[in-house]
Amino acid sequence: MTFVDSLRARTEGRRAKLTIVALFAALFLYPVILPFAVYEQGVLLLAFLTALMAVSWNIISGFAGYVSLGHSVFLGLGAYTGGLLAESYQVNPLWFMPVGGVVAFVAAALVGMVVLRARGHAFVIITIALLLSMQVLVTNFSGLTNGSNGVNVPLPFWSSDYQNMPFYYIFLVLLLATVAFAAWIRRTKFGTGLLAIREDEDKAAAIGVNTTRYKVLAYAVSALPIGVAGVVYAYFLSFLNPIGAFALLTSVTIVLSALAGGRGTLWGPVLGGFVVSIVSEVANVYGGGSQSRLLVLGLALVLVVLFLPQGILPAVAARLASRRAAKQTVEYTDQAGVAAARTSIVVTPRSAPAAERKAAPLLEIRGAAKSFGGLRAVDGVDLTVEAGSITALIGPNGSGKTTLFNLVTGAMPLGSGEIWFDGTRIDRMPPWERAHLGLGRTFQITRLFKSMTVLENVVAPLPTASWSLMAKDAVSGHEAERARELLDFVGLGRFGSQQAGALSYGQQKLVELAQVLMLEPKMILLDEPAGGINPTLVNRMVEIIRDLNRQGIAFLVVEHNIPLVLDLCDPVAVLSRGKVIAQGPPSIVRADPLVLEAYLGPEWLPAEPVPDAVLDQAALSAKGH
Amino acid sequence: MTQLVQALVLGLLIGGVYALMASGLTLIFGVMNIINVAHGALLILVAFITWKIWSLSGIDPILLSVVMTPLMFGFGWLLYKGVLSRISGSSPGMSVLLTFGIAITIEGVLNVTAGNRFRSATPSYFSQSFRVLGISLPKAQVFGCLAAVLVLGLLFVVLSKTWTGRAIRATAQNASGAALVGIQSAGVAALAFAIGTATTGVGGSILSVLYPFFPASHYDWISRLLGIIVLGGMGSLAGALVGALILGLAETLTATYVSLQWSTLIFYAVIMLVLLFRPQGLFGSRLRQDVMA
């Protein structure tokens, strides 16, 4: 991006900001200028509420990607909390706004702890079930809730001359507070982690993101503003019943608003909330009453999913960007720039320097086994990696190398055996705890979060489980500074604001390495670091590995480029059919008859020491692609 | 004692009907990996049409499933080809939003055309019962369960004995593997969706007699069916069968010994408990995920 372009982008950003400020200023002044537009105020305040709920929904379903179809349950919870407390104490319900928020937060956290441990479809099912079961529960516990007869909430304390004007302002302020809250979350490492979960949950876990905690917290946090607003909503309605408070129609409106405006964006749900509320009001007035409203909303939802899945705001932004890109010269990422980068970096691994280290190995795998049905992919592997070493793990395709990596990092549960890392048994830990101990990995086929920027990718990892780290700013400040340093180190500092998916494959491998370094690892598992990248980058990769190793980071490397392995690694372990068949210095292993048999088949037995060329040929054919 | 036996028998009769309704849902999930939230709405749609034809012509509602089933097969096929296939390949979140939108649309159409009030088809045998060994078996329940079991049997035969059925099961187990041995996954998905939707033709006809319904009833039904397939293991037909029987029994036992108004909560409670202790369900298996790509 040239200077002029960045200036233009900044001007555009400022223009957008000005528009938003002007719009909200107008909304603040509206009741003052037109105090008797009671109907319009009523429509607008419900639009504020809808927008507020859509912004909240967006935290779990937009940022983290877990769709909730029953989010109005928290409006009902807040409303009933405020309504019942206000009725029994005969005070104005606004005092109970924090209580409504807490009730919604806790309810979501409890449900989330049950259902969000696992991945996939359970969550969406629960969200529907939760809303419907609340209807039944509130109806059935009639002693507390007065059942289907409903609850009368005290009437507003202000003079009826003001009509709904106070509600108008309360909802407007709550909406702005919710947007600010969501914007803050998006800026933190917590927010970056949520996006990471949406993009690739396994990968997120591998870089230290405690995915369970993140998801549960995101769900609870997305319930909080709605619970607060629910209390005000009860006051506004002045009467509650189970079907009205836990309304499915409200959930549909929330989902449609966020989706139409732009799921995952900050202002999209606000825009969507306004558009959907006003369109649905218009449909109500001119389109034959509330009977047809459901039909309109349902059709709109289907059409948006089919034809505008990314939403209005991103669609408009893409249109603007493409217009700008047409004027802009395309800048290709230069390999030479990467290769020329020679900056070194202090990585401060959390282990002591080589000289002071105790004799125990850093990683010790004892009798590790893993079966898939009848296939024993890993069959009793014993393997140690000494601190400070660069250990290679080689073997023909299908010999179990990547599976072994998955067992060590916790991407798969171990069948039997033990894995110890730095004096701790890790084989029962979730992946993020292993990452927090200082165990990092890269993937055979790079797994960056493609729709996030390169910088966000590198900021996302969490070296510790601390809560305060999650709240740290990911866009500026110390964390982002560190990420920039690491990007400079791998030679990609200039690409920080690019989408990660736009980089070349080799550059993605380097970004993935920078990402792992953010964990401050003691040991890194590299899965084919040189696979599929050009020779210049391979050299840079080797340099980086050596540099990091000098500073005390140990490596376990899976690689098919045998000359590179023999040059870089010592010792070398050979895996065949799920077992380690040889381990030792490169010169010994390369002449081992068992190794040759594994690579070349049983008919081929050497009488003489093996020439290099044959071994390289063997490696190439074993690679199989 | 009689009361217990009565409750158990009723539970099994209802469970049979649930099994049929859930089989379509679990089949669609297994093959396409989407939760068809519109399944409940389709049931209610069929129930409405059945009720309408019955009230105009007096033809037996359960017998009408002979017509409704092929109709719904065609409707399902069209729905897949016209709507769902357009988003194949996008995230599962989008497919759930799409089927949610379809469900709301169907509810909206029923609201506008039929009005928001309870209906129920009441053929002549509606309030009659068979009496066997001191237990009374409502005729409607017996006929409904018989029809359901008949169709379920047919479904099992199709899935296990025909090439098409094997193709569907193969795709459900491993879509890319099935594609490699020459099974066209788009075609199989359309077929599975059509068959899954066809089961609502029978299920909805039975529903119109056994339960009063109104447009928004579909939420209640989709929750029950989701409860069943979560318990059985998402995507497993045998699991849906067992889950349906267990939940049918649990529901009638709660209605008999606790109260009717708590019985619907059983389904939600079961969903929570299963997810807490056995997230893959009774019959679900956890297959290797890392080599799918």
PDB file of C-alpha atoms in Angstrom, chain A residues 57 65 67-69 110-111 113-115 117-118 121-126 128-130 132-134 136-137 139-141 248-249 251-252 255 259 263 290-292 294-295 297-310 372 375 377 402-403 406 412, chain B residues 29 33-35 37 82-84 86-87 91-98 100-109 111-112 115-116 216 219-220 222-223 226-227 229-230 234 259 261-265 268 271-279 286 288-290:
ATOM      1  CA  TRP A  57     -25.326 -11.927  19.342  1.00  0.00           C
ATOM      2  CA  GLY A  65     -18.862 -18.395  14.655  1.00  0.00           C
ATOM      3  CA  VAL A  67     -24.733 -19.658  15.770  1.00  0.00           C
ATOM      4  CA  SER A  68     -27.364 -19.107  18.445  1.00  0.00           C
ATOM      5  CA  LEU A  69     -30.969 -19.379  17.312  1.00  0.00           C
ATOM      6  CA  LEU A 110     -23.666 -22.558  32.941  1.00  0.00           C
ATOM      7  CA  VAL A 111     -25.256 -23.733  29.703  1.00  0.00           C
ATOM      8  CA  MET A 113     -19.985 -25.050  30.182  1.00  0.00           C
ATOM      9  CA  VAL A 114     -22.114 -28.070  29.335  1.00  0.00           C
ATOM     10  CA  VAL A 115     -22.437 -27.647  25.629  1.00  0.00           C
ATOM     11  CA  ARG A 117     -16.811 -28.173  25.571  1.00  0.00           C
ATOM     12  CA  ALA A 118     -17.519 -30.056  22.386  1.00  0.00           C
ATOM     13  CA  HIS A 121     -23.858 -28.874  16.179  1.00  0.00           C
ATOM     14  CA  ALA A 122     -24.736 -29.332  19.836  1.00  0.00           C
ATOM     15  CA  PHE A 123     -24.648 -25.615  20.535  1.00  0.00           C
ATOM     16  CA  VAL A 124     -27.258 -24.584  17.994  1.00  0.00           C
ATOM     17  CA  ILE A 125     -29.603 -27.303  19.233  1.00  0.00           C
ATOM     18  CA  ILE A 126     -29.194 -26.176  22.820  1.00  0.00           C
ATOM     19  CA  ILE A 128     -33.346 -23.539  20.538  1.00  0.00           C
ATOM     20  CA  ALA A 129     -34.045 -25.930  23.404  1.00  0.00           C
ATOM     21  CA  LEU A 130     -33.065 -23.331  25.988  1.00  0.00           C
ATOM     22  CA  LEU A 132     -38.429 -23.227  24.550  1.00  0.00           C
ATOM     23  CA  SER A 133     -37.659 -24.816  27.884  1.00  0.00           C
ATOM     24  CA  MET A 134     -37.612 -21.371  29.523  1.00  0.00           C
ATOM     25  CA  VAL A 136     -42.217 -24.065  29.831  1.00  0.00           C
ATOM     26  CA  LEU A 137     -40.281 -23.474  33.071  1.00  0.00           C
ATOM     27  CA  THR A 139     -45.133 -21.176  32.873  1.00  0.00           C
ATOM     28  CA  ASN A 140     -44.807 -24.147  35.235  1.00  0.00           C
ATOM     29  CA  PHE A 141     -43.178 -22.407  38.198  1.00  0.00           C
ATOM     30  CA  LEU A 248     -39.111 -16.777  19.080  1.00  0.00           C
ATOM     31  CA  LEU A 249     -39.917 -13.904  16.770  1.00  0.00           C
ATOM     32  CA  SER A 251     -34.716 -14.422  18.064  1.00  0.00           C
ATOM     33  CA  VAL A 252     -35.502 -14.440  14.369  1.00  0.00           C
ATOM     34  CA  VAL A 255     -30.397 -13.351  13.688  1.00  0.00           C
ATOM     35  CA  LEU A 259     -26.793 -11.389   9.214  1.00  0.00           C
ATOM     36  CA  ARG A 263     -22.012 -10.920  10.629  1.00  0.00           C
ATOM     37  CA  SER A 290     -48.527  -8.961  12.267  1.00  0.00           C
ATOM     38  CA  GLN A 291     -49.792 -12.165  10.587  1.00  0.00           C
ATOM     39  CA  SER A 292     -47.580 -11.474   7.596  1.00  0.00           C
ATOM     40  CA  LEU A 294     -43.286 -13.714  10.201  1.00  0.00           C
ATOM     41  CA  LEU A 295     -43.556 -14.571   6.526  1.00  0.00           C
ATOM     42  CA  LEU A 297     -38.881 -12.106   8.121  1.00  0.00           C
ATOM     43  CA  GLY A 298     -38.560 -15.770   7.157  1.00  0.00           C
ATOM     44  CA  LEU A 299     -38.347 -14.997   3.453  1.00  0.00           C
ATOM     45  CA  ALA A 300     -35.859 -12.218   4.141  1.00  0.00           C
ATOM     46  CA  LEU A 301     -33.675 -14.631   6.118  1.00  0.00           C
ATOM     47  CA  VAL A 302     -33.692 -17.178   3.292  1.00  0.00           C
ATOM     48  CA  LEU A 303     -32.901 -14.523   0.695  1.00  0.00           C
ATOM     49  CA  VAL A 304     -30.092 -12.991   2.739  1.00  0.00           C
ATOM     50  CA  VAL A 305     -28.437 -16.382   3.305  1.00  0.00           C
ATOM     51  CA  LEU A 306     -28.692 -17.212  -0.384  1.00  0.00           C
ATOM     52  CA  PHE A 307     -27.822 -13.913  -2.010  1.00  0.00           C
ATOM     53  CA  LEU A 308     -26.099 -11.669   0.528  1.00  0.00           C
ATOM     54  CA  PRO A 309     -24.433 -14.070   2.954  1.00  0.00           C
ATOM     55  CA  GLN A 310     -21.717 -11.606   3.947  1.00  0.00           C
ATOM     56  CA  PHE A 372      -7.769 -46.020  14.160  1.00  0.00           C
ATOM     57  CA  LEU A 375      -4.970 -49.732  11.965  1.00  0.00           C
ATOM     58  CA  ALA A 377      -0.887 -45.852  13.192  1.00  0.00           C
ATOM     59  CA  THR A 402       2.132 -36.623  11.739  1.00  0.00           C
ATOM     60  CA  THR A 403      -0.032 -38.790  13.974  1.00  0.00           C
ATOM     61  CA  ASN A 406      -0.853 -34.894  16.880  1.00  0.00           C
ATOM     62  CA  MET A 412      -5.694 -36.372  19.236  1.00  0.00           C
TER      63      MET A 412
ATOM     64  CA  PHE B  29     -27.882 -34.880   9.040  1.00  0.00           C
ATOM     65  CA  ASN B  33     -24.056 -32.749   7.860  1.00  0.00           C
ATOM     66  CA  ILE B  34     -26.727 -30.090   8.266  1.00  0.00           C
ATOM     67  CA  ILE B  35     -29.394 -29.779  10.921  1.00  0.00           C
ATOM     68  CA  VAL B  37     -34.432 -27.026  11.461  1.00  0.00           C
ATOM     69  CA  GLY B  82     -33.826 -24.939  -5.648  1.00  0.00           C
ATOM     70  CA  VAL B  83     -32.564 -23.684  -2.315  1.00  0.00           C
ATOM     71  CA  LEU B  84     -30.250 -25.844  -0.217  1.00  0.00           C
ATOM     72  CA  ARG B  86     -27.042 -23.244  -3.570  1.00  0.00           C
ATOM     73  CA  ILE B  87     -25.116 -23.018  -0.342  1.00  0.00           C
ATOM     74  CA  SER B  91     -20.139 -23.130   6.621  1.00  0.00           C
ATOM     75  CA  PRO B  92     -22.538 -25.308   8.657  1.00  0.00           C
ATOM     76  CA  GLY B  93     -23.647 -22.113  10.419  1.00  0.00           C
ATOM     77  CA  MET B  94     -25.079 -20.808   7.169  1.00  0.00           C
ATOM     78  CA  SER B  95     -26.995 -24.002   6.426  1.00  0.00           C
ATOM     79  CA  VAL B  96     -28.600 -23.930   9.846  1.00  0.00           C
ATOM     80  CA  LEU B  97     -29.588 -20.293   9.308  1.00  0.00           C
ATOM     81  CA  LEU B  98     -31.045 -21.217   5.936  1.00  0.00           C
ATOM     82  CA  PHE B 100     -34.224 -21.819  10.135  1.00  0.00           C
ATOM     83  CA  GLY B 101     -35.345 -19.264   7.543  1.00  0.00           C
ATOM     84  CA  ILE B 102     -37.278 -21.968   5.673  1.00  0.00           C
ATOM     85  CA  ALA B 103     -38.974 -23.038   8.901  1.00  0.00           C
ATOM     86  CA  ILE B 104     -40.034 -19.456   9.677  1.00  0.00           C
ATOM     87  CA  THR B 105     -41.257 -18.992   6.103  1.00  0.00           C
ATOM     88  CA  ILE B 106     -43.422 -22.123   6.266  1.00  0.00           C
ATOM     89  CA  GLU B 107     -44.790 -20.978   9.632  1.00  0.00           C
ATOM     90  CA  GLY B 108     -45.492 -17.553   8.125  1.00  0.00           C
ATOM     91  CA  VAL B 109     -47.299 -19.077   5.127  1.00  0.00           C
ATOM     92  CA  ASN B 111     -50.171 -18.162   9.620  1.00  0.00           C
ATOM     93  CA  VAL B 112     -51.377 -16.169   6.641  1.00  0.00           C
ATOM     94  CA  GLY B 115     -54.684 -18.645  10.679  1.00  0.00           C
ATOM     95  CA  ASN B 116     -53.110 -18.958  14.073  1.00  0.00           C
ATOM     96  CA  ALA B 216     -45.920 -22.373  15.757  1.00  0.00           C
ATOM     97  CA  TYR B 219     -40.692 -25.436  17.407  1.00  0.00           C
ATOM     98  CA  ASP B 220     -42.017 -27.950  19.871  1.00  0.00           C
ATOM     99  CA  ILE B 222     -38.189 -29.895  16.125  1.00  0.00           C
ATOM    100  CA  SER B 223     -36.991 -29.752  19.749  1.00  0.00           C
ATOM    101  CA  LEU B 226     -33.489 -33.002  18.037  1.00  0.00           C
ATOM    102  CA  GLY B 227     -33.619 -34.412  21.567  1.00  0.00           C
ATOM    103  CA  ILE B 229     -31.293 -37.726  17.591  1.00  0.00           C
ATOM    104  CA  VAL B 230     -28.907 -36.148  20.084  1.00  0.00           C
ATOM    105  CA  MET B 234     -26.549 -37.591  15.369  1.00  0.00           C
ATOM    106  CA  SER B 259     -47.818 -34.167  35.282  1.00  0.00           C
ATOM    107  CA  GLN B 261     -46.993 -30.018  31.743  1.00  0.00           C
ATOM    108  CA  TRP B 262     -43.575 -31.290  32.808  1.00  0.00           C
ATOM    109  CA  SER B 263     -43.431 -34.060  30.216  1.00  0.00           C
ATOM    110  CA  THR B 264     -42.280 -31.778  27.382  1.00  0.00           C
ATOM    111  CA  LEU B 265     -39.303 -30.680  29.475  1.00  0.00           C
ATOM    112  CA  TYR B 268     -34.695 -30.603  26.847  1.00  0.00           C
ATOM    113  CA  ILE B 271     -30.402 -33.056  25.497  1.00  0.00           C
ATOM    114  CA  MET B 272     -28.505 -31.382  28.342  1.00  0.00           C
ATOM    115  CA  LEU B 273     -27.673 -34.641  30.145  1.00  0.00           C
ATOM    116  CA  VAL B 274     -26.509 -36.417  27.006  1.00  0.00           C
ATOM    117  CA  LEU B 275     -24.267 -33.516  26.060  1.00  0.00           C
ATOM    118  CA  LEU B 276     -22.886 -33.472  29.573  1.00  0.00           C
ATOM    119  CA  PHE B 277     -22.025 -37.172  29.830  1.00  0.00           C
ATOM    120  CA  ARG B 278     -21.894 -38.639  26.343  1.00  0.00           C
ATOM    121  CA  PRO B 279     -21.678 -35.924  23.695  1.00  0.00           C
ATOM    122  CA  ARG B 286     -16.167 -40.666  16.885  1.00  0.00           C
ATOM    123  CA  ARG B 288     -10.969 -40.115  12.690  1.00  0.00           C
ATOM    124  CA  GLN B 289     -11.293 -36.507  11.526  1.00  0.00           C
ATOM    125  CA  ASP B 290      -7.754 -35.560  10.554  1.00  0.00           C
TER     126      ASP B 290
END
